[in-house]
Amino acid sequence: MRALISVTDKTGIEELAKGLKDLGVEIVSTGGTYKKINDAGIEAIEIDQITNFPEILEGRVKTLSPYVHGGILYKRDDENHVNTVKEHNIKPIDIVVVNLYEFQKALEKGNPDNIIENIDIGGPSMVRSAAKNHKDVLIVTDPADYDELLERLKNDEIDLLYRQKLAMKAYNLTAFYDSIIARYFSKLIGEEGKYKTYGFEKESDLRYGENPGQEAALYNDPFVKGLMENIEVIHGKEMSYNNYNDLNPALELAQELGEKAVVALKHQSPCGVAVGSDIYDSYTKAFECDSQSIFGGIVAVNGIVDGKTASKMHEIFLEIIAASDFTDEALEILTQKKNVRLVRVNFDNETVKEEIRYLNGKVLIQGKDFGKDEVEIVTNKKPNEAEIKDLLFAQKVVKYVKSNAIVVAKDMKTLGCGAGQQSRVWALESIRDHFKDRDFTGAVLGSDAFFPFSDTVELAHEMGISSIIEPGGSIRDKDSIDKCNEYNMSMVFSKSRHFKH
């Protein structure tokens, strides 16, 4: 039996080589792998002794040879194949242990020449060849599989199911690897091809999904350095599916609003948002928006949580507190509760440029809703400077509220978020009815889409709201504009719809 070993990740390779040698397996190897095995005192054959040709083109060509691929690909139960390899003096290769050049690491370093040189050619070719002929050849691409391989060889427990499992992992690796390369070139030229490729690397299994009856796992997209890329859970229980799912929009909104922003979120929609004079002021205002819904929710802080803010947070149960950082005093206070998850996040990371939704057999992909800080005044009354500031703030928040959505805000803090209603006016009614004693005088209103009727304007006037921002675009825009003029309210069109379903 002969094994070909050629790896970039050399984890455990000496132990594997020794184990194979002890089982009587002849080892063929390449370059750095051969040197490492040889230096460990394990006998191996260099690849050029098999190919009868030296490694050329700075290593670009070393295993692309019929003496390699013939030895891997021929069918052991096909007489014609057996006669062919004998005729050409090609010896069988029964085990292929290969992993690939570190393209991702080269990508991170950013040197274009180095990136291209780290596109592996021979490695994927050997992996695919061995996986295709898995009935006769064992293909091992993951160092985590070395121990099981040796144990199965030792006990003669190599069955077809095991071979198929290794083949699956092999093609899984090459598909992932090629997806990263394809996305690199797509980004380079600013165009998409016919096929949309994504490669996700499994990070961990989760206890369950949205509900206990659903399986779930967390995957990492190595091509994107997004907000969730390097979050660090520094205290608390293991993160759940719902934790990750809720944390993401909270972080995105906190990032979009900038430093000192605090976002409280529950079930995928903000319940309190503020940008105050400092983090304590922001958190207090976000809490005051909806002190009931924030309980058991997620809080994202674009800044450092200090002791004073931590003491305020400690008064209620919060599932997650995510922040740029925490002072020592804050950590001392917040870690007193075992169940609260404290997460450190880098708000300087980029945000993703697209969103993916997997349907039942179809996939929807869309660009991220960034919107614009542009307004067109459409009423006789113009909003003042403070109102303009609040209108833009409300528009940013409403992007993250489930549709149909309304946000009422004043002084850079939300006074109410109406989410997920079938009728837009119901979203505003839910704010009015939930906060019966709240003074909305002089507040502004942000809507995720246009008003098909003037009923929302009429209710806003009754509540004391002074200015409205909405996209416009309804055939009945004039009805709402006329109502605003009648009530001496100002209205601006953003011309950007912000549905979030």
XYZ file of C-alpha atoms in Angstrom:
501
model
C 0.000 0.000 0.000
C 1.287 3.450 -0.887
C 0.291 6.867 0.502
C 0.927 10.263 -1.063
C 1.253 13.013 1.551
C 1.407 16.694 0.527
C 0.059 19.200 3.051
C 0.214 22.899 3.802
C -1.236 22.460 7.291
C 1.279 20.081 8.815
C -0.600 19.546 12.068
C -0.118 15.929 13.191
C 1.686 14.946 10.008
C 4.678 13.316 11.746
C 2.404 11.116 13.856
C 0.384 10.158 10.795
C 3.462 9.321 8.754
C 4.894 7.208 11.582
C 1.585 5.416 12.027
C 1.347 4.647 8.331
C 4.943 3.456 8.244
C 4.333 1.158 11.201
C 1.444 -0.367 9.227
C 3.771 -1.083 6.316
C 2.550 1.756 4.089
C 5.103 3.231 1.666
C 5.098 7.042 1.772
C 5.569 9.412 -1.157
C 5.812 13.114 -0.350
C 6.548 16.580 -1.721
C 8.627 19.636 -0.806
C 8.200 20.895 2.737
C 6.096 17.910 3.739
C 8.847 15.508 2.648
C 11.413 17.497 4.613
C 9.312 17.444 7.787
C 8.705 13.708 7.520
C 12.330 13.006 6.666
C 13.609 15.221 9.510
C 11.459 13.157 11.891
C 13.435 10.085 10.828
C 10.605 8.571 8.784
C 11.548 7.086 5.447
C 9.744 8.615 2.459
C 10.128 8.832 -1.314
C 10.376 12.275 -2.942
C 7.743 12.959 -5.584
C 10.219 13.478 -8.439
C 11.381 9.880 -8.010
C 7.844 8.878 -8.938
C 7.212 11.407 -11.714
C 10.731 11.088 -13.172
C 10.610 14.863 -13.579
C 11.868 17.676 -11.337
C 9.611 20.204 -9.670
C 9.436 23.241 -12.001
C 8.056 26.761 -12.298
C 8.678 27.592 -8.624
C 6.539 24.692 -7.485
C 3.622 25.362 -9.824
C 4.191 21.947 -11.404
C 5.212 18.988 -9.262
C 2.306 16.530 -8.944
C 0.576 17.141 -12.303
C 1.838 13.898 -13.760
C 0.303 10.657 -15.101
C 2.552 8.806 -12.648
C 0.606 10.521 -9.882
C -2.897 10.791 -11.263
C -2.707 7.466 -13.081
C -1.776 5.803 -9.802
C -4.736 7.467 -8.113
C -7.442 7.235 -10.778
C -7.169 3.771 -12.253
C -9.954 1.320 -11.363
C -8.545 -1.645 -9.503
C -11.338 -3.934 -10.738
C -11.061 -2.909 -14.402
C -8.694 -5.210 -16.327
C -8.055 -2.621 -19.017
C -7.103 -0.001 -16.394
C -4.848 -2.477 -14.581
C -3.075 -3.444 -17.790
C -2.618 0.214 -18.771
C -0.866 1.236 -15.552
C 1.309 -1.877 -15.685
C 2.257 -1.106 -19.287
C 3.379 2.399 -18.313
C 4.999 1.295 -15.044
C 2.592 3.388 -12.966
C 2.371 2.243 -9.361
C -0.848 2.497 -7.355
C -1.441 5.261 -4.821
C -3.964 3.994 -2.294
C -4.083 6.849 0.232
C -3.932 10.552 -0.577
C -3.385 12.972 2.301
C -3.639 16.518 0.982
C -4.739 19.946 2.190
C -4.469 23.154 0.233
C -2.447 26.364 -0.022
C -3.583 29.033 2.419
C -5.393 31.275 -0.042
C -7.437 32.928 2.720
C -4.343 34.016 4.626
C -2.818 35.399 1.442
C -6.058 37.276 0.829
C -5.852 38.870 4.273
C -2.297 40.073 3.626
C -3.453 41.727 0.403
C -0.387 41.272 -1.832
C -1.872 40.584 -5.316
C 1.076 38.491 -6.529
C 1.085 36.416 -3.348
C -2.678 35.932 -3.592
C -2.364 34.464 -7.091
C 0.529 32.203 -6.092
C -1.616 30.793 -3.291
C -4.242 29.514 -5.702
C -3.539 25.803 -5.381
C -3.657 23.741 -8.578
C -1.982 20.409 -7.852
C -3.628 20.026 -4.450
C -7.257 20.286 -5.603
C -6.415 18.098 -8.615
C -5.157 15.291 -6.387
C -8.032 15.724 -3.955
C -10.639 15.545 -6.715
C -8.921 12.603 -8.397
C -8.772 10.589 -5.174
C -12.319 11.514 -4.205
C -13.605 10.482 -7.626
C -11.921 7.108 -7.218
C -12.890 6.829 -3.536
C -13.946 3.212 -4.013
C -10.255 2.347 -4.351
C -8.443 5.353 -2.836
C -8.750 6.922 0.592
C -8.720 10.739 0.437
C -7.928 12.531 3.700
C -8.058 16.335 3.788
C -8.641 17.081 7.475
C -5.967 16.533 10.178
C -8.825 15.737 12.563
C -9.348 12.506 10.590
C -5.796 11.151 10.961
C -6.406 9.160 14.145
C -9.528 7.473 12.798
C -7.737 6.637 9.544
C -4.899 4.875 11.402
C -7.327 3.053 13.688
C -9.450 1.823 10.784
C -6.398 0.704 8.804
C -5.053 -1.114 11.848
C -8.347 -2.951 12.422
C -9.154 -3.446 8.730
C -12.397 -1.455 9.044
C -12.351 0.462 5.771
C -15.877 0.204 4.365
C -17.584 2.034 1.501
C -19.501 4.380 3.812
C -16.239 5.589 5.361
C -14.739 6.094 1.919
C -17.806 8.097 0.847
C -17.606 10.231 3.975
C -13.986 11.129 3.198
C -14.931 11.895 -0.419
C -17.738 14.184 0.770
C -15.324 16.087 2.996
C -12.857 16.343 0.113
C -15.326 17.882 -2.334
C -16.674 20.032 0.483
C -13.160 21.455 0.878
C -12.511 22.072 -2.830
C -15.940 23.674 -3.315
C -15.319 25.983 -0.363
C -11.806 26.797 -1.588
C -12.950 27.615 -5.137
C -15.832 29.734 -3.835
C -13.379 32.025 -2.043
C -11.258 32.359 -5.178
C -14.309 33.077 -7.348
C -15.484 35.767 -4.934
C -12.014 37.321 -4.954
C -12.093 37.741 -8.741
C -15.695 38.936 -8.650
C -14.748 41.653 -6.168
C -11.647 42.488 -8.189
C -13.567 43.245 -11.386
C -16.800 44.436 -9.762
C -18.967 41.962 -11.641
C -20.935 38.814 -10.869
C -20.863 35.673 -12.983
C -23.751 33.359 -13.795
C -23.125 31.291 -10.684
C -23.270 32.814 -7.207
C -20.791 31.062 -4.966
C -20.534 31.243 -1.196
C -18.235 29.300 1.077
C -19.190 29.090 4.743
C -16.979 27.429 7.339
C -18.683 25.757 10.280
C -17.790 27.445 13.540
C -19.950 25.508 15.982
C -23.130 23.557 16.487
C -25.815 25.428 18.408
C -28.050 23.840 21.015
C -31.066 24.413 18.769
C -32.538 26.967 16.392
C -35.339 29.443 16.963
C -37.166 26.669 18.813
C -35.947 23.513 20.594
C -37.237 21.281 17.804
C -34.971 22.882 15.192
C -31.332 21.955 14.587
C -28.907 24.849 14.056
C -25.258 25.660 13.552
C -23.125 28.777 13.240
C -21.028 29.273 10.115
C -18.409 31.887 9.342
C -18.039 33.690 6.029
C -14.250 34.059 5.738
C -14.547 36.459 2.819
C -16.354 39.139 4.853
C -14.831 41.096 7.710
C -18.202 42.112 9.078
C -19.449 43.249 12.459
C -20.059 39.689 13.604
C -16.650 38.515 12.375
C -14.686 38.759 15.595
C -17.238 39.267 18.349
C -15.843 38.053 21.632
C -18.136 36.616 24.294
C -16.274 37.526 27.461
C -18.910 36.411 29.974
C -22.065 34.356 30.174
C -23.678 31.299 28.665
C -23.134 29.950 25.188
C -24.753 32.119 22.518
C -27.949 30.734 21.009
C -29.411 30.962 17.505
C -31.802 33.695 18.618
C -28.972 35.550 20.364
C -26.925 35.719 17.165
C -29.967 36.558 15.066
C -31.016 39.436 17.325
C -27.522 40.730 18.016
C -26.758 41.334 14.334
C -29.360 44.076 13.606
C -28.682 45.685 16.992
C -24.991 45.999 16.118
C -25.705 47.222 12.593
C -27.993 50.003 13.824
C -25.574 51.024 16.579
C -22.804 51.185 13.979
C -24.914 53.233 11.580
C -25.883 55.771 14.254
C -22.258 56.236 15.270
C -20.446 56.740 18.550
C -22.474 56.952 21.769
C -25.456 55.185 20.147
C -27.313 52.651 22.263
C -29.788 50.214 20.708
C -32.168 48.059 22.729
C -33.718 45.311 20.642
C -36.282 42.565 21.197
C -37.320 39.884 18.718
C -35.509 41.421 15.737
C -36.958 44.934 16.147
C -35.576 47.900 18.119
C -37.615 48.836 21.188
C -35.473 51.759 22.353
C -32.745 53.726 20.581
C -30.870 56.882 21.563
C -27.779 58.952 20.893
C -27.115 61.042 23.980
C -24.357 63.159 25.447
C -22.531 60.050 26.709
C -23.125 56.306 26.971
C -24.989 56.574 30.266
C -27.300 59.239 28.854
C -27.889 57.168 25.695
C -28.675 54.003 27.638
C -31.005 55.813 30.038
C -32.959 57.328 27.149
C -33.116 54.015 25.263
C -34.355 52.312 28.428
C -36.998 54.971 29.025
C -38.424 54.484 25.544
C -39.797 51.058 26.472
C -38.736 49.909 29.926
C -40.962 46.846 29.607
C -39.833 45.426 26.268
C -36.145 45.921 26.987
C -36.359 43.315 29.772
C -34.656 40.154 28.510
C -33.579 41.960 25.364
C -30.346 42.820 23.604
C -28.432 46.056 24.117
C -25.754 47.199 21.655
C -23.489 50.052 22.752
C -21.293 51.898 20.275
C -18.795 52.883 22.919
C -17.373 51.801 26.268
C -19.672 50.723 29.100
C -18.510 52.350 32.350
C -19.399 51.593 35.948
C -22.263 54.086 36.142
C -23.919 52.663 33.024
C -23.280 49.097 34.181
C -25.031 49.805 37.490
C -28.082 51.030 35.585
C -28.013 47.985 33.298
C -27.644 45.683 36.293
C -31.071 46.747 37.570
C -32.846 44.508 35.019
C -32.167 41.250 33.221
C -30.603 41.649 29.786
C -29.803 38.698 27.527
C -26.823 40.364 25.873
C -24.844 43.557 26.373
C -22.565 44.137 23.395
C -20.141 47.053 23.418
C -16.844 48.313 22.049
C -15.469 47.529 25.486
C -16.190 47.486 29.212
C -14.259 49.170 32.012
C -12.990 46.973 34.842
C -15.615 48.469 37.129
C -18.359 47.685 34.616
C -17.188 44.081 34.301
C -17.114 43.685 38.075
C -20.756 44.790 38.244
C -22.139 43.011 35.187
C -20.449 39.652 35.768
C -22.353 39.276 39.021
C -25.178 37.882 36.871
C -24.159 34.507 35.440
C -26.686 34.482 32.622
C -26.016 37.840 31.000
C -23.804 37.532 27.952
C -21.179 40.259 27.620
C -19.870 40.667 24.099
C -16.983 42.781 22.869
C -17.349 43.993 19.276
C -15.289 46.034 16.834
C -17.582 48.672 15.328
C -14.840 49.676 12.897
C -15.418 46.483 10.901
C -17.232 46.856 7.595
C -20.863 45.919 7.231
C -22.011 43.391 4.668
C -23.088 44.692 1.281
C -25.790 42.119 0.590
C -28.421 40.008 2.299
C -29.355 36.396 1.582
C -32.652 34.683 2.254
C -33.044 30.990 1.555
C -36.534 30.026 0.448
C -37.953 26.574 -0.179
C -35.738 25.754 -3.148
C -34.981 29.315 -4.191
C -32.518 31.911 -2.913
C -33.132 35.647 -2.753
C -30.105 37.940 -2.703
C -30.347 41.702 -2.415
C -28.078 44.647 -1.737
C -28.028 46.048 1.785
C -30.484 48.878 2.526
C -28.197 51.795 3.250
C -30.541 54.639 2.304
C -29.537 58.275 1.932
C -29.471 61.299 4.214
C -31.412 63.331 1.643
C -34.792 64.970 2.113
C -37.242 66.909 -0.029
C -39.536 69.295 1.832
C -43.048 68.898 0.393
C -45.166 70.994 2.794
C -45.602 74.711 3.333
C -44.019 74.470 6.754
C -40.317 73.639 6.821
C -38.850 71.472 9.601
C -36.346 73.277 11.803
C -32.752 72.135 12.257
C -33.512 70.003 15.334
C -36.417 68.345 13.542
C -34.278 67.555 10.503
C -31.761 65.868 12.793
C -34.515 63.844 14.453
C -36.135 62.980 11.116
C -32.895 61.484 9.784
C -32.430 59.658 13.078
C -35.973 58.222 12.875
C -35.407 57.140 9.282
C -32.269 55.204 10.232
C -34.058 53.472 13.086
C -37.143 52.587 11.046
C -34.975 50.640 8.585
C -34.411 48.084 11.345
C -38.033 47.864 12.521
C -40.175 45.062 11.111
C -42.688 46.303 8.531
C -45.128 47.853 8.465
C -43.091 50.163 10.659
C -43.393 53.540 12.315
C -40.851 55.236 14.601
C -41.615 58.289 16.706
C -38.586 60.186 18.000
C -37.488 63.412 19.653
C -34.100 64.770 20.704
C -32.283 61.792 19.107
C -34.174 59.196 21.074
C -37.112 57.009 20.170
C -40.424 57.582 21.896
C -41.985 54.522 20.323
C -41.384 51.848 17.695
C -44.433 50.325 16.015
C -43.487 47.077 14.294
C -44.917 44.311 12.161
C -48.402 45.621 11.532
C -50.501 44.825 8.481
C -51.649 48.451 8.363
C -49.314 51.399 8.719
C -51.720 53.377 10.863
C -51.985 50.374 13.216
C -48.224 50.674 13.797
C -48.730 54.243 14.987
C -51.805 53.252 16.997
C -49.735 50.625 18.817
C -47.319 53.366 19.915
C -50.141 55.633 21.043
C -51.971 52.854 22.896
C -48.900 51.356 24.523
C -47.589 54.695 25.817
C -50.844 56.372 26.808
C -49.225 58.812 29.243
C -46.338 59.819 26.989
C -46.070 63.366 25.670
C -45.430 63.264 21.923
C -45.651 67.027 21.445
C -43.003 68.241 19.016
C -41.862 64.708 18.130
C -41.160 63.500 14.606
C -42.411 60.410 12.816
C -40.513 58.119 10.467
C -42.287 55.649 8.187
C -40.678 52.794 6.284
C -42.944 53.353 3.257
C -45.381 55.850 1.789
C -48.855 56.650 3.124
C -51.628 55.333 0.850
C -54.112 57.287 2.972
C -53.961 60.388 5.145
C -55.086 58.498 8.297
C -51.532 58.222 9.673
C -51.066 61.999 9.334
C -54.386 62.599 11.106
C -53.387 60.349 14.024
C -49.911 61.907 14.198
C -51.539 65.339 14.492
C -53.788 64.107 17.315
C -50.687 62.861 19.160
C -48.882 66.213 18.834
C -46.293 65.082 16.291
C -44.897 68.038 14.363
C -42.968 66.579 11.435
C -42.940 63.453 9.269
C -40.409 61.695 7.053
C -41.622 59.119 4.536
C -40.459 58.006 1.082
C -43.365 59.353 -0.942
C -44.388 57.679 -4.150
C -48.060 56.978 -3.530
C -50.626 58.087 -6.084
C -52.325 59.700 -3.087
C -49.294 61.574 -1.736
C -51.180 64.838 -2.139
C -53.815 63.742 0.408
C -51.163 63.402 3.116
C -49.380 66.595 2.085
C -52.646 68.531 2.172
C -53.424 67.193 5.643
C -50.003 68.257 6.890
C -50.575 71.732 5.488
C -54.013 71.828 7.109
C -52.503 70.934 10.490
C -49.427 73.160 10.032
C -47.149 70.130 10.146
C -44.004 69.677 8.093
C -43.367 66.671 5.904
C -40.280 65.587 3.983
C -39.838 62.847 1.419
C -36.738 60.683 1.736
C -37.446 58.930 -1.582
C -35.993 55.763 0.025
C -38.363 52.975 1.018
C -37.234 50.800 3.926
C -39.355 47.645 4.055
C -38.004 44.998 6.427
C -39.920 41.730 6.260
